[in-house]
Amino acid sequence: MNCSDSAEIKICLVCDITSKINYHFGSTTCLACASFFRRTVSLGIHYICNKDGNCSASHVIRSGCRSCRFKKCNAAGMKAGLVRGKRDVSKMPKYVRDSVQQGNDVVLRDYATLTVETLRGCSSKPNESEDNGIEEKEINTLLNVTTDQLMQYYIDLNNKSFLPISRICSYSFYELNRKNNQEATGICQNCPGTDLLDLMDLGILFKYVSFANLWLDGLWAEIQINKFENSAIDENEYNDMRNSFKMFICDFKMNVGKSLEHLNLDLIEYAALKSFCIWKLGILDFGTTLKIFAQEHYLGVTEALNQYYEEQKNMNQEESALRIANMTLLLGPIFNSYQDLMKLHQNFSEKIQFGIEGNQSDLIF
């Protein structure tokens, strides 16, 4: 490797890792350290080291002493003044909410350094190690929710009146789209982790939220009503259709609806599929930040789904994995239908706009 190649390698000034490096909060760090710094500052957490205050912050044991890791962040030049505070108290972990309600400005957290022995499960402080393990299992650091809470969020999105796709027509679409845009904007603002996204990322995410919230929900509702008993269309009739809007709906039913019907998902499984569509359809459009959040959502939902399969469906690991794999494979034809919708959109003369916080706009159905 020559000198010019070496000069291009970026290293996180906190943990020394060389992947996903960028400029965060005044310093050159990886996204993981940036997320840790942002969370610590925004929640007002003050970690206490139980050692000598000089623990390693290497990415190899990055889950170790958080007090020393935060100290390393400051030494690397990261500036707390560049971090915006949490806007939604309900998204804070319980220990933070309790501290805020008690009027405390700083949340104290006691963390012992994790050594190689403790990482192998040989901690000399079993009670403390057990407590920390429970917290790590319960709270997703980036999303600030448990896997159960994450799954419940997507289930709650379905607590609404569904409009079957056959009832979506061009002459009523404008009003439907306005309502859908309002719902999609609310999802973008309240979905776990989105309070950490910038406006550009929210604008990208909005497109896929909007698609899933209207079209996928409509397809799901249609299946629940009539199982597509009357959806078959004669080829000649199809060719005679002049309304491209109806043609898209027909294609969506045939290309996605049949497979979705065959999967016979229950409400919880459909909530998981909808989350996959929101966070996985746009993977080619997503930048690094959105891809990381998308993976966190996917892993969190699949973990909750596996637990649901085991406890409620008595399914083994192989059956659960196959079920989730079949749901994930459905994203291919769904993405193709999304692209068809975008092409149809380009043919519409009426431009429908949306806005998030009044600054960002785009064209979307």
PDB file of N, CA and C in Angstrom, residues 5-6 29-30 57 90 94 146 157 169 183 192 207 216 230 301 331 357:
ATOM      1  N   ASP A   5      -2.649   5.810  -0.415  1.00  0.00           N
ATOM      2  CA  ASP A   5      -3.710   4.923   0.047  1.00  0.00           C
ATOM      3  C   ASP A   5      -3.855   5.003   1.557  1.00  0.00           C
ATOM      4  N   SER A   6      -2.712   5.062   2.266  1.00  0.00           N
ATOM      5  CA  SER A   6      -2.749   5.129   3.717  1.00  0.00           C
ATOM      6  C   SER A   6      -3.400   6.407   4.196  1.00  0.00           C
ATOM      7  N   THR A  29     -15.244  10.557  14.032  1.00  0.00           N
ATOM      8  CA  THR A  29     -15.575   9.360  14.796  1.00  0.00           C
ATOM      9  C   THR A  29     -16.434   8.424  13.960  1.00  0.00           C
ATOM     10  N   CYS A  30     -16.619   7.211  14.477  1.00  0.00           N
ATOM     11  CA  CYS A  30     -17.543   6.273  13.848  1.00  0.00           C
ATOM     12  C   CYS A  30     -18.960   6.609  14.291  1.00  0.00           C
ATOM     13  N   ALA A  57     -11.064   2.262  25.528  1.00  0.00           N
ATOM     14  CA  ALA A  57     -12.274   2.591  24.758  1.00  0.00           C
ATOM     15  C   ALA A  57     -12.221   1.942  23.385  1.00  0.00           C
ATOM     16  N   SER A  90     -41.268  10.835  26.456  1.00  0.00           N
ATOM     17  CA  SER A  90     -41.797   9.472  26.486  1.00  0.00           C
ATOM     18  C   SER A  90     -40.857   8.464  25.849  1.00  0.00           C
ATOM     19  N   LYS A  94     -36.677   4.507  31.151  1.00  0.00           N
ATOM     20  CA  LYS A  94     -37.399   4.749  32.396  1.00  0.00           C
ATOM     21  C   LYS A  94     -36.522   5.416  33.449  1.00  0.00           C
ATOM     22  N   THR A 146     -37.387  -1.193  23.959  1.00  0.00           N
ATOM     23  CA  THR A 146     -37.160  -2.630  23.982  1.00  0.00           C
ATOM     24  C   THR A 146     -37.696  -3.227  22.687  1.00  0.00           C
ATOM     25  N   LEU A 157     -49.842   0.861  14.947  1.00  0.00           N
ATOM     26  CA  LEU A 157     -50.083   1.591  13.698  1.00  0.00           C
ATOM     27  C   LEU A 157     -51.306   1.055  12.961  1.00  0.00           C
ATOM     28  N   CYS A 169     -59.731   5.079  -5.647  1.00  0.00           N
ATOM     29  CA  CYS A 169     -59.940   5.435  -7.047  1.00  0.00           C
ATOM     30  C   CYS A 169     -59.377   6.824  -7.311  1.00  0.00           C
ATOM     31  N   GLU A 183     -50.847  11.074   8.264  1.00  0.00           N
ATOM     32  CA  GLU A 183     -50.499   9.896   9.054  1.00  0.00           C
ATOM     33  C   GLU A 183     -49.026   9.533   8.878  1.00  0.00           C
ATOM     34  N   PRO A 192     -39.710   5.136  16.707  1.00  0.00           N
ATOM     35  CA  PRO A 192     -38.502   5.064  17.528  1.00  0.00           C
ATOM     36  C   PRO A 192     -37.228   5.334  16.736  1.00  0.00           C
ATOM     37  N   LYS A 207     -41.296   8.723   2.016  1.00  0.00           N
ATOM     38  CA  LYS A 207     -41.821   8.128   0.788  1.00  0.00           C
ATOM     39  C   LYS A 207     -42.232   6.674   1.004  1.00  0.00           C
ATOM     40  N   LEU A 216     -49.957  -0.692   0.934  1.00  0.00           N
ATOM     41  CA  LEU A 216     -49.817  -2.013   1.548  1.00  0.00           C
ATOM     42  C   LEU A 216     -50.969  -2.272   2.509  1.00  0.00           C
ATOM     43  N   ASN A 230     -62.983 -11.857  -6.047  1.00  0.00           N
ATOM     44  CA  ASN A 230     -63.499 -11.189  -7.238  1.00  0.00           C
ATOM     45  C   ASN A 230     -62.445 -10.335  -7.929  1.00  0.00           C
ATOM     46  N   VAL A 301     -37.411  -5.976  15.353  1.00  0.00           N
ATOM     47  CA  VAL A 301     -38.712  -6.572  15.028  1.00  0.00           C
ATOM     48  C   VAL A 301     -38.591  -8.082  14.847  1.00  0.00           C
ATOM     49  N   LEU A 331     -40.539  -8.562  -0.126  1.00  0.00           N
ATOM     50  CA  LEU A 331     -40.132  -7.173  -0.350  1.00  0.00           C
ATOM     51  C   LEU A 331     -39.726  -6.931  -1.799  1.00  0.00           C
ATOM     52  N   GLU A 357     -42.260  19.719   8.863  1.00  0.00           N
ATOM     53  CA  GLU A 357     -41.799  20.920   9.562  1.00  0.00           C
ATOM     54  C   GLU A 357     -41.686  22.099   8.601  1.00  0.00           C
TER      55      GLU A 357
END
